[in-house]
């Protein structure tokens, strides 16, 4: 090695250190310390009112017999398991390759109540869970998305999901998708309060314990550990470790053998689904466009895709020194990556697979549309800065409103749970009958077999 080469390496070293320090500083900005604030009674009341109101709206949107009088298909499957095996065995019995922490606990508790209450209890829990997660995300995102209006663009679709309502709304099993999206924000949240840190840790543990796919966001935690002091993330690491340990029990109990191989590791296949079922329906849907005379799946997909592109371009062009574009890019990349992951490992397009990617894409558009600085030297500039966010609010609000009342989803065609319970009680009056089969959503292929002692006792 020559003296000239050694001197050049020494000259490049400070530049490399400066670049690394700059990258670390930018990464650290993704995890700002949450402002210390006291718990105010009025805010608690508003939070409770939001959760109850959003849950009520979610329950009221269901068509057919209604959310309180119908059971989603897989809720009935796990409810049946609680009847057959009890709470403890149910909690540690793997299904579809993993354990379901929150779902199995909730359905085991519901199995302790009268059978006639089951449908209402499942729906109420589902509505409250999605609304509570939305409220948590609203507060956890305050440091990165200061605008209250912008945050409502994120949490409103979360509480009243405009896409995938056919299987995600008001049930217990699909709570995992809301928990997974909440985990994304828990990795970003950097609260000072021990109580809030414990709350975030509980959500992370619940998300990983309910679906190991939530670990897809671990690169975000790794970025945090690289850029921030370890003490700020100790509670996150502990929660992830506890969730992984819980899922490890499922592996030891043969979780991998509980699901037949279903996969299609085809990137073009997954990307086509993303364009059609996520980007193409985020801000416009077939049901929404039908109100203005546009019908057909292709028209909805193209219009939805164009709406996303228009809002994104408007935000980039009109917002002065706009929002955290790095964060918006991360949200967009994770949206595509997560959809590809779940679609390829599942081997099919399914409504529920689009929920987390849809919410991440809306987050990216919201961040792009929210200005970090408003130049108030002229009214025209300030007004121009607000335009992208105003457009996004209109599009999100219109989409949620147009899709609020379904009626065509499979659950709307389900038999009434109360009528099934009545028929089961009548069947149990026949001498020698020990159990009754109750049909559930979304049709005759799903049922719950209940002991007559639970129906007539």
Short mmCIF file of C-alpha atoms in Angstrom, two decimals:
data_model
loop_
_atom_site.label_atom_id
_atom_site.label_comp_id
_atom_site.label_asym_id
_atom_site.label_seq_id
_atom_site.Cartn_x
_atom_site.Cartn_y
_atom_site.Cartn_z
CA UNK A 1 0.00 0.00 0.00
CA UNK A 2 1.50 3.31 -1.06
CA UNK A 3 1.63 6.49 1.02
CA UNK A 4 -0.63 8.16 -1.52
CA UNK A 5 -3.34 5.49 -1.12
CA UNK A 6 -3.15 5.68 2.67
CA UNK A 7 -3.54 9.46 2.58
CA UNK A 8 -6.58 9.17 0.30
CA UNK A 9 -8.24 6.68 2.66
CA UNK A 10 -7.65 9.02 5.59
CA UNK A 11 -9.17 11.88 3.63
CA UNK A 12 -12.26 9.82 2.76
CA UNK A 13 -12.78 8.63 6.35
CA UNK A 14 -14.19 11.95 7.69
CA UNK A 15 -16.54 12.19 4.70
CA UNK A 16 -17.82 8.65 5.34
CA UNK A 17 -18.31 9.40 9.02
CA UNK A 18 -20.20 12.58 8.14
CA UNK A 19 -22.47 10.67 5.75
CA UNK A 20 -23.15 7.96 8.35
CA UNK A 21 -23.92 10.59 10.99
CA UNK A 22 -26.29 12.37 8.61
CA UNK A 23 -28.12 9.13 7.78
CA UNK A 24 -28.40 8.26 11.45
CA UNK A 25 -29.77 11.71 12.21
CA UNK A 26 -32.39 11.35 9.50
CA UNK A 27 -33.35 7.92 10.76
CA UNK A 28 -33.61 9.21 14.34
CA UNK A 29 -36.10 11.83 13.14
CA UNK A 30 -38.54 9.00 12.37
CA UNK A 31 -38.77 8.23 16.10
CA UNK A 32 -39.18 11.62 17.82
CA UNK A 33 -39.68 11.66 21.57
CA UNK A 34 -43.33 12.12 22.39
CA UNK A 35 -44.13 15.36 24.17
CA UNK A 36 -44.81 14.74 27.85
CA UNK A 37 -48.44 15.58 28.53
CA UNK A 38 -50.73 15.04 31.46
CA UNK A 39 -53.85 12.93 31.19
CA UNK A 40 -56.74 15.39 31.10
CA UNK A 41 -60.22 14.23 32.06
CA UNK A 42 -61.81 15.96 29.08
CA UNK A 43 -59.52 14.09 26.68
CA UNK A 44 -60.34 10.79 28.34
CA UNK A 45 -64.04 11.49 27.92
CA UNK A 46 -63.52 12.44 24.27
CA UNK A 47 -61.51 9.28 23.70
CA UNK A 48 -64.18 7.06 25.22
CA UNK A 49 -66.85 8.87 23.20
CA UNK A 50 -64.85 8.32 20.00
CA UNK A 51 -64.40 4.59 20.64
CA UNK A 52 -68.08 4.05 21.48
CA UNK A 53 -69.32 6.16 18.57
CA UNK A 54 -67.00 4.54 16.02
CA UNK A 55 -67.89 1.07 17.31
CA UNK A 56 -71.61 1.88 17.07
CA UNK A 57 -71.20 3.12 13.49
CA UNK A 58 -69.21 0.01 12.63
CA UNK A 59 -71.90 -2.28 14.05
CA UNK A 60 -74.71 -0.36 12.34
CA UNK A 61 -73.20 -0.68 8.87
CA UNK A 62 -73.71 -4.43 8.62
CA UNK A 63 -76.47 -5.60 6.29
CA UNK A 64 -78.67 -8.68 6.48
CA UNK A 65 -79.51 -9.83 10.01
CA UNK A 66 -76.99 -7.30 11.32
CA UNK A 67 -73.64 -7.57 13.05
CA UNK A 68 -75.21 -8.33 16.44
CA UNK A 69 -77.18 -11.28 15.05
CA UNK A 70 -74.65 -12.97 12.76
CA UNK A 71 -71.30 -14.71 13.20
CA UNK A 72 -68.40 -14.45 10.79
CA UNK A 73 -67.24 -17.82 9.50
CA UNK A 74 -63.88 -18.26 11.26
CA UNK A 75 -65.20 -16.79 14.51
CA UNK A 76 -67.52 -19.77 14.63
CA UNK A 77 -64.64 -22.19 14.00
CA UNK A 78 -62.61 -20.92 16.97
CA UNK A 79 -65.73 -20.60 19.11
CA UNK A 80 -66.35 -24.28 18.41
CA UNK A 81 -62.77 -25.08 19.42
CA UNK A 82 -63.32 -23.39 22.78
CA UNK A 83 -66.37 -25.59 23.34
CA UNK A 84 -64.54 -28.78 22.45
CA UNK A 85 -61.19 -28.23 24.18
CA UNK A 86 -61.44 -25.51 26.81
CA UNK A 87 -59.55 -22.24 27.24
CA UNK A 88 -56.02 -23.46 28.05
CA UNK A 89 -55.78 -26.05 25.29
CA UNK A 90 -57.39 -23.59 22.88
CA UNK A 91 -54.80 -20.91 23.65
CA UNK A 92 -51.80 -23.16 22.93
CA UNK A 93 -53.22 -25.13 20.01
CA UNK A 94 -51.79 -23.85 16.70
CA UNK A 95 -53.97 -23.27 13.65
CA UNK A 96 -52.92 -22.29 10.12
CA UNK A 97 -49.28 -22.47 11.20
CA UNK A 98 -49.33 -20.16 14.23
CA UNK A 99 -51.01 -19.32 17.55
CA UNK A 100 -53.80 -16.76 17.93
CA UNK A 101 -53.36 -15.08 21.29
CA UNK A 102 -56.07 -12.42 21.43
CA UNK A 103 -58.60 -14.27 19.28
CA UNK A 104 -58.49 -17.50 21.28
CA UNK A 105 -58.62 -15.70 24.66
CA UNK A 106 -61.62 -13.60 23.65
CA UNK A 107 -63.57 -16.49 22.12
CA UNK A 108 -62.83 -18.72 25.11
CA UNK A 109 -64.30 -16.04 27.37
CA UNK A 110 -67.33 -15.64 25.10
CA UNK A 111 -67.87 -19.42 25.26
CA UNK A 112 -68.50 -19.03 29.00
CA UNK A 113 -71.58 -16.88 28.36
CA UNK A 114 -74.98 -18.08 27.13
CA UNK A 115 -74.89 -19.30 23.55
CA UNK A 116 -77.59 -16.81 22.55
CA UNK A 117 -75.22 -13.95 23.40
CA UNK A 118 -72.31 -15.19 21.26
CA UNK A 119 -73.00 -13.24 18.04
CA UNK A 120 -73.53 -9.93 19.83
CA UNK A 121 -70.44 -10.36 22.04
CA UNK A 122 -68.20 -11.19 19.06
CA UNK A 123 -69.45 -8.22 17.05
CA UNK A 124 -69.18 -5.78 19.96
CA UNK A 125 -65.62 -6.87 20.69
CA UNK A 126 -64.70 -6.51 17.01
CA UNK A 127 -66.17 -3.02 16.79
CA UNK A 128 -64.55 -1.87 20.02
CA UNK A 129 -61.17 -3.37 19.08
CA UNK A 130 -60.92 -1.57 15.73
CA UNK A 131 -62.07 1.72 17.29
CA UNK A 132 -59.66 1.43 20.23
CA UNK A 133 -56.76 0.69 17.89
CA UNK A 134 -57.75 3.73 15.81
CA UNK A 135 -57.71 5.94 18.92
CA UNK A 136 -54.28 4.60 19.92
CA UNK A 137 -52.87 5.28 16.44
CA UNK A 138 -54.34 8.79 16.53
CA UNK A 139 -52.33 9.62 19.65
CA UNK A 140 -49.20 7.64 18.73
CA UNK A 141 -48.92 9.39 15.35
CA UNK A 142 -49.09 12.93 16.78
CA UNK A 143 -45.32 13.51 16.72
CA UNK A 144 -44.97 12.51 13.06
CA UNK A 145 -48.36 13.79 11.84
CA UNK A 146 -49.10 16.92 13.93
CA UNK A 147 -52.27 17.88 12.05
CA UNK A 148 -55.41 16.53 13.72
CA UNK A 149 -57.24 16.59 10.40
CA UNK A 150 -54.49 14.58 8.74
CA UNK A 151 -54.54 11.98 11.52
CA UNK A 152 -58.30 11.60 11.12
CA UNK A 153 -57.68 10.68 7.47
CA UNK A 154 -55.66 7.72 8.78
CA UNK A 155 -57.85 6.54 11.66
CA UNK A 156 -61.29 7.01 10.08
CA UNK A 157 -60.70 4.28 7.46
CA UNK A 158 -59.16 2.19 10.24
CA UNK A 159 -62.33 2.34 12.36
CA UNK A 160 -64.71 2.10 9.37
CA UNK A 161 -62.66 0.18 6.85
CA UNK A 162 -63.95 1.09 3.35
CA UNK A 163 -62.45 -2.01 1.76
CA UNK A 164 -62.58 -5.60 2.87
CA UNK A 165 -65.64 -5.01 5.03
CA UNK A 166 -67.02 -8.31 3.80
CA UNK A 167 -64.78 -10.20 6.23
CA UNK A 168 -62.84 -7.78 8.43
CA UNK A 169 -65.49 -5.71 10.19
CA UNK A 170 -67.01 -6.57 13.57
CA UNK A 171 -65.45 -9.94 14.24
CA UNK A 172 -62.83 -11.37 16.56
CA UNK A 173 -60.51 -13.36 14.29
CA UNK A 174 -59.59 -10.43 12.02
CA UNK A 175 -58.57 -8.23 14.95
CA UNK A 176 -55.03 -9.27 14.01
CA UNK A 177 -54.99 -6.82 11.08
CA UNK A 178 -55.79 -3.83 13.30
CA UNK A 179 -53.20 -4.98 15.81
CA UNK A 180 -50.59 -5.37 13.05
CA UNK A 181 -51.15 -1.82 11.80
CA UNK A 182 -51.03 -0.58 15.39
CA UNK A 183 -47.71 -2.41 15.87
CA UNK A 184 -46.30 -0.40 12.96
CA UNK A 185 -47.06 2.77 14.93
CA UNK A 186 -45.84 1.29 18.22
CA UNK A 187 -42.42 0.79 16.60
CA UNK A 188 -42.45 4.50 15.70
CA UNK A 189 -43.94 5.80 18.95
CA UNK A 190 -41.39 7.05 21.48
CA UNK A 191 -43.35 7.98 24.62
CA UNK A 192 -41.75 9.24 27.80
CA UNK A 193 -44.42 7.94 30.16
CA UNK A 194 -43.91 4.45 31.62
CA UNK A 195 -47.65 3.82 31.35
CA UNK A 196 -47.65 4.59 27.63
CA UNK A 197 -44.56 2.47 27.10
CA UNK A 198 -46.30 -0.43 28.84
CA UNK A 199 -49.40 0.12 26.68
CA UNK A 200 -47.30 0.06 23.51
CA UNK A 201 -45.49 -3.08 24.70
CA UNK A 202 -48.82 -4.80 25.36
CA UNK A 203 -50.01 -3.98 21.84
CA UNK A 204 -46.77 -5.27 20.30
CA UNK A 205 -46.97 -8.52 22.27
CA UNK A 206 -50.65 -8.93 21.34
CA UNK A 207 -49.94 -8.31 17.65
CA UNK A 208 -47.03 -10.76 17.40
CA UNK A 209 -48.84 -13.29 19.58
CA UNK A 210 -51.90 -13.10 17.34
CA UNK A 211 -50.12 -13.23 13.97
CA UNK A 212 -46.35 -13.68 13.37
CA UNK A 213 -46.74 -11.77 10.08
CA UNK A 214 -46.54 -8.65 12.27
CA UNK A 215 -42.78 -9.37 12.46
CA UNK A 216 -42.57 -8.09 8.88
CA UNK A 217 -42.09 -4.63 10.42
CA UNK A 218 -38.95 -5.66 12.33
CA UNK A 219 -36.69 -3.67 9.94
CA UNK A 220 -38.36 -0.56 11.32
CA UNK A 221 -37.38 -1.59 14.84
CA UNK A 222 -33.83 -2.34 13.64
CA UNK A 223 -33.63 1.17 12.16
CA UNK A 224 -34.75 2.57 15.48
CA UNK A 225 -32.14 0.60 17.42
CA UNK A 226 -29.44 1.84 15.05
CA UNK A 227 -30.40 5.50 15.29
CA UNK A 228 -31.73 5.93 18.84
CA UNK A 229 -30.40 5.04 22.31
CA UNK A 230 -31.14 1.47 23.36
CA UNK A 231 -32.93 2.57 26.53
CA UNK A 232 -35.71 4.10 24.41
CA UNK A 233 -36.49 0.75 22.78
CA UNK A 234 -35.99 -1.72 25.62
CA UNK A 235 -39.73 -2.11 26.14
CA UNK A 236 -40.24 -2.78 22.42
CA UNK A 237 -37.54 -5.44 22.34
CA UNK A 238 -39.02 -7.12 25.39
CA UNK A 239 -42.50 -7.17 23.86
CA UNK A 240 -41.23 -8.61 20.55
CA UNK A 241 -39.20 -11.25 22.40
CA UNK A 242 -42.24 -12.26 24.46
CA UNK A 243 -44.40 -12.52 21.33
CA UNK A 244 -41.79 -14.61 19.51
CA UNK A 245 -41.45 -16.88 22.56
CA UNK A 246 -45.22 -17.37 22.62
CA UNK A 247 -45.28 -18.26 18.92
CA UNK A 248 -42.35 -20.59 19.60
CA UNK A 249 -44.67 -22.69 21.75
CA UNK A 250 -46.80 -23.17 18.65
CA UNK A 251 -43.79 -24.34 16.68
CA UNK A 252 -42.95 -26.86 19.38
CA UNK A 253 -46.54 -28.11 19.20
CA UNK A 254 -46.32 -28.67 15.45
CA UNK A 255 -47.71 -25.40 14.11
CA UNK A 256 -46.08 -25.85 10.71
CA UNK A 257 -48.02 -29.06 10.19
CA UNK A 258 -51.44 -27.46 10.80
CA UNK A 259 -51.66 -25.74 7.42
CA UNK A 260 -51.37 -27.31 3.97
CA UNK A 261 -48.81 -25.61 1.71
CA UNK A 262 -50.46 -22.64 -0.01
CA UNK A 263 -48.15 -20.21 -1.70
CA UNK A 264 -47.33 -18.51 -4.96
CA UNK A 265 -43.94 -16.86 -4.78
CA UNK A 266 -44.63 -14.82 -7.87
CA UNK A 267 -43.81 -11.11 -7.62
CA UNK A 268 -45.77 -10.04 -10.74
CA UNK A 269 -48.78 -11.94 -9.35
CA UNK A 270 -48.56 -10.03 -6.07
CA UNK A 271 -47.93 -6.65 -7.70
CA UNK A 272 -50.96 -7.06 -9.96
CA UNK A 273 -53.05 -7.68 -6.88
CA UNK A 274 -51.60 -4.60 -5.20
CA UNK A 275 -52.49 -2.34 -8.12
CA UNK A 276 -55.98 -3.82 -8.39
CA UNK A 277 -57.02 -4.37 -4.78
CA UNK A 278 -55.02 -1.77 -2.85
CA UNK A 279 -54.03 1.20 -5.03
CA UNK A 280 -57.10 0.80 -7.21
CA UNK A 281 -59.54 0.99 -4.31
CA UNK A 282 -57.83 3.20 -1.73
CA UNK A 283 -59.48 6.49 -2.71
CA UNK A 284 -62.17 5.26 -5.12
CA UNK A 285 -64.19 2.05 -5.25
CA UNK A 286 -66.70 0.45 -7.59
CA UNK A 287 -69.53 1.12 -5.14
CA UNK A 288 -68.53 4.75 -4.85
CA UNK A 289 -68.18 5.30 -8.59
CA UNK A 290 -71.54 3.67 -9.25
CA UNK A 291 -73.16 6.74 -7.69
CA UNK A 292 -71.75 8.89 -10.50
CA UNK A 293 -72.58 6.48 -13.31
CA UNK A 294 -69.21 4.69 -13.63
CA UNK A 295 -69.70 0.94 -13.47
CA UNK A 296 -67.42 -2.00 -13.95
CA UNK A 297 -64.37 -3.29 -12.11
CA UNK A 298 -61.91 -1.93 -14.65
CA UNK A 299 -63.29 1.61 -14.36
CA UNK A 300 -63.01 1.45 -10.57
CA UNK A 301 -59.43 0.18 -10.63
CA UNK A 302 -58.27 2.84 -13.11
CA UNK A 303 -60.08 5.63 -11.30
CA UNK A 304 -58.75 4.54 -7.93
CA UNK A 305 -55.19 4.34 -9.23
CA UNK A 306 -55.49 7.76 -10.88
CA UNK A 307 -56.85 9.25 -7.64
CA UNK A 308 -53.83 8.00 -5.71
CA UNK A 309 -51.42 9.33 -8.33
CA UNK A 310 -53.14 12.72 -8.53
CA UNK A 311 -53.09 13.22 -4.76
CA UNK A 312 -49.45 12.12 -4.52
CA UNK A 313 -48.33 14.37 -7.36
CA UNK A 314 -50.35 17.31 -6.06
CA UNK A 315 -48.79 16.88 -2.64
CA UNK A 316 -45.27 16.76 -4.05
CA UNK A 317 -45.82 19.78 -6.29
CA UNK A 318 -47.94 22.02 -4.06
CA UNK A 319 -46.69 21.48 -0.53
CA UNK A 320 -43.81 23.78 0.32
CA UNK A 321 -41.06 21.99 2.24
CA UNK A 322 -43.64 19.35 2.86
CA UNK A 323 -43.87 16.72 5.29
CA UNK A 324 -41.44 13.97 6.02
CA UNK A 325 -41.01 12.55 2.52
CA UNK A 326 -38.65 9.89 3.85
CA UNK A 327 -41.38 8.63 6.17
CA UNK A 328 -43.95 8.72 3.37
CA UNK A 329 -41.62 6.65 1.18
CA UNK A 330 -41.12 4.12 4.00
CA UNK A 331 -44.89 3.77 4.40
CA UNK A 332 -45.33 3.23 0.66
CA UNK A 333 -42.55 0.63 0.48
CA UNK A 334 -43.89 -1.24 3.50
CA UNK A 335 -47.38 -1.14 1.99
CA UNK A 336 -46.19 -2.88 -1.17
CA UNK A 337 -43.86 -5.24 0.69
CA UNK A 338 -46.43 -6.37 3.24
CA UNK A 339 -49.05 -7.04 0.57
CA UNK A 340 -46.58 -9.06 -1.48
CA UNK A 341 -45.60 -11.04 1.61
CA UNK A 342 -49.11 -12.02 2.70
CA UNK A 343 -50.35 -12.59 -0.85
CA UNK A 344 -47.48 -14.81 -1.91
CA UNK A 345 -47.50 -16.87 1.29
CA UNK A 346 -51.29 -17.22 1.06
CA UNK A 347 -51.26 -17.97 -2.64
CA UNK A 348 -54.39 -15.94 -3.37
CA UNK A 349 -55.98 -12.50 -3.38
CA UNK A 350 -58.13 -11.99 -0.29
CA UNK A 351 -59.87 -8.88 1.02
CA UNK A 352 -58.29 -9.07 4.46
CA UNK A 353 -54.78 -9.15 2.99
CA UNK A 354 -55.32 -5.61 1.67
CA UNK A 355 -56.28 -3.98 4.98
CA UNK A 356 -52.82 -3.20 6.38
CA UNK A 357 -51.35 -2.20 2.97
CA UNK A 358 -54.35 0.04 2.35
CA UNK A 359 -53.90 1.82 5.68
CA UNK A 360 -50.16 2.21 5.07
CA UNK A 361 -50.81 3.71 1.64
CA UNK A 362 -53.33 6.16 3.09
CA UNK A 363 -50.72 7.05 5.73
CA UNK A 364 -48.14 7.74 3.01
CA UNK A 365 -50.57 9.99 1.13
CA UNK A 366 -51.53 11.76 4.35
CA UNK A 367 -47.91 12.44 5.26
CA UNK A 368 -47.23 13.75 1.76
CA UNK A 369 -50.29 15.98 1.91
CA UNK A 370 -49.46 17.48 5.31
CA UNK A 371 -47.04 20.39 5.29
CA UNK A 372 -44.46 20.50 8.04
CA UNK A 373 -44.05 24.25 7.53
CA UNK A 374 -46.60 26.76 6.31
CA UNK A 375 -45.22 29.85 4.66
CA UNK A 376 -47.64 32.52 5.75
CA UNK A 377 -45.98 35.39 3.92
CA UNK A 378 -48.91 35.32 1.55
CA UNK A 379 -52.41 33.93 1.79
CA UNK A 380 -52.09 32.30 -1.62
CA UNK A 381 -49.11 30.17 -0.54
CA UNK A 382 -50.81 29.08 2.67
CA UNK A 383 -53.97 28.13 0.79
CA UNK A 384 -51.97 26.23 -1.80
CA UNK A 385 -50.29 24.28 1.00
CA UNK A 386 -53.64 23.09 2.33
CA UNK A 387 -54.99 21.93 -1.04
CA UNK A 388 -53.55 18.38 -1.09
CA UNK A 389 -54.79 17.60 2.42
CA UNK A 390 -58.22 19.03 1.62
CA UNK A 391 -58.42 16.87 -1.51
CA UNK A 392 -57.35 13.80 0.44
CA UNK A 393 -59.97 14.46 3.14
CA UNK A 394 -62.71 14.73 0.50
CA UNK A 395 -61.64 11.51 -1.24
CA UNK A 396 -61.25 9.49 1.98
CA UNK A 397 -64.55 10.81 3.36
CA UNK A 398 -66.40 10.06 0.12
CA UNK A 399 -64.96 6.55 -0.04
CA UNK A 400 -65.88 5.73 3.54
CA UNK A 401 -69.37 7.20 3.13
CA UNK A 402 -70.06 5.37 -0.15
CA UNK A 403 -68.97 2.05 1.34
CA UNK A 404 -70.56 2.53 4.75
CA UNK A 405 -73.64 0.44 4.09
CA UNK A 406 -72.81 -2.79 2.33
CA UNK A 407 -75.56 -5.34 2.01
CA UNK A 408 -73.86 -7.40 -0.70
CA UNK A 409 -71.12 -8.94 1.43
CA UNK A 410 -71.38 -12.66 2.32
CA UNK A 411 -72.13 -11.99 5.96
CA UNK A 412 -75.30 -10.12 4.98
CA UNK A 413 -76.69 -13.41 3.62
CA UNK A 414 -75.99 -15.29 6.86
CA UNK A 415 -78.83 -16.82 8.84
CA UNK A 416 -79.92 -15.01 11.97
CA UNK A 417 -78.00 -16.38 14.97
CA UNK A 418 -81.01 -15.93 17.28
CA UNK A 419 -83.20 -17.95 14.89
CA UNK A 420 -80.54 -20.68 14.76
CA UNK A 421 -80.40 -20.78 18.57
CA UNK A 422 -84.20 -21.11 18.68
CA UNK A 423 -84.11 -23.91 16.12
CA UNK A 424 -81.34 -25.62 18.10
CA UNK A 425 -83.40 -25.47 21.29
CA UNK A 426 -86.34 -27.00 19.47
CA UNK A 427 -84.13 -29.79 18.13
CA UNK A 428 -82.77 -30.48 21.61
CA UNK A 429 -86.27 -31.16 22.89
CA UNK A 430 -86.34 -34.36 20.83
CA UNK A 431 -85.51 -37.28 23.17
CA UNK A 432 -81.98 -38.59 22.75
CA UNK A 433 -80.61 -35.43 21.10
CA UNK A 434 -77.37 -34.32 22.76
CA UNK A 435 -76.20 -31.52 20.47
CA UNK A 436 -77.51 -29.14 17.84
CA UNK A 437 -75.88 -27.82 14.68
CA UNK A 438 -76.27 -24.07 14.20
CA UNK A 439 -75.55 -22.56 10.78
CA UNK A 440 -73.42 -19.40 10.62
CA UNK A 441 -72.07 -16.94 8.06
CA UNK A 442 -71.40 -16.90 5.20
CA UNK A 443 -73.78 -19.72 4.30
CA UNK A 444 -74.48 -23.40 4.77
CA UNK A 445 -70.84 -24.47 4.65
CA UNK A 446 -70.12 -23.16 8.16
CA UNK A 447 -71.71 -24.27 11.40
CA UNK A 448 -71.23 -24.54 15.15
CA UNK A 449 -72.16 -27.70 17.02
CA UNK A 450 -73.37 -26.85 20.53
CA UNK A 451 -74.18 -29.27 23.37
CA UNK A 452 -77.88 -29.25 24.22
CA UNK A 453 -76.96 -28.64 27.85
CA UNK A 454 -75.68 -25.21 26.83
CA UNK A 455 -78.83 -24.41 24.85
CA UNK A 456 -81.49 -25.55 27.28
CA UNK A 457 -79.70 -25.18 30.61
#
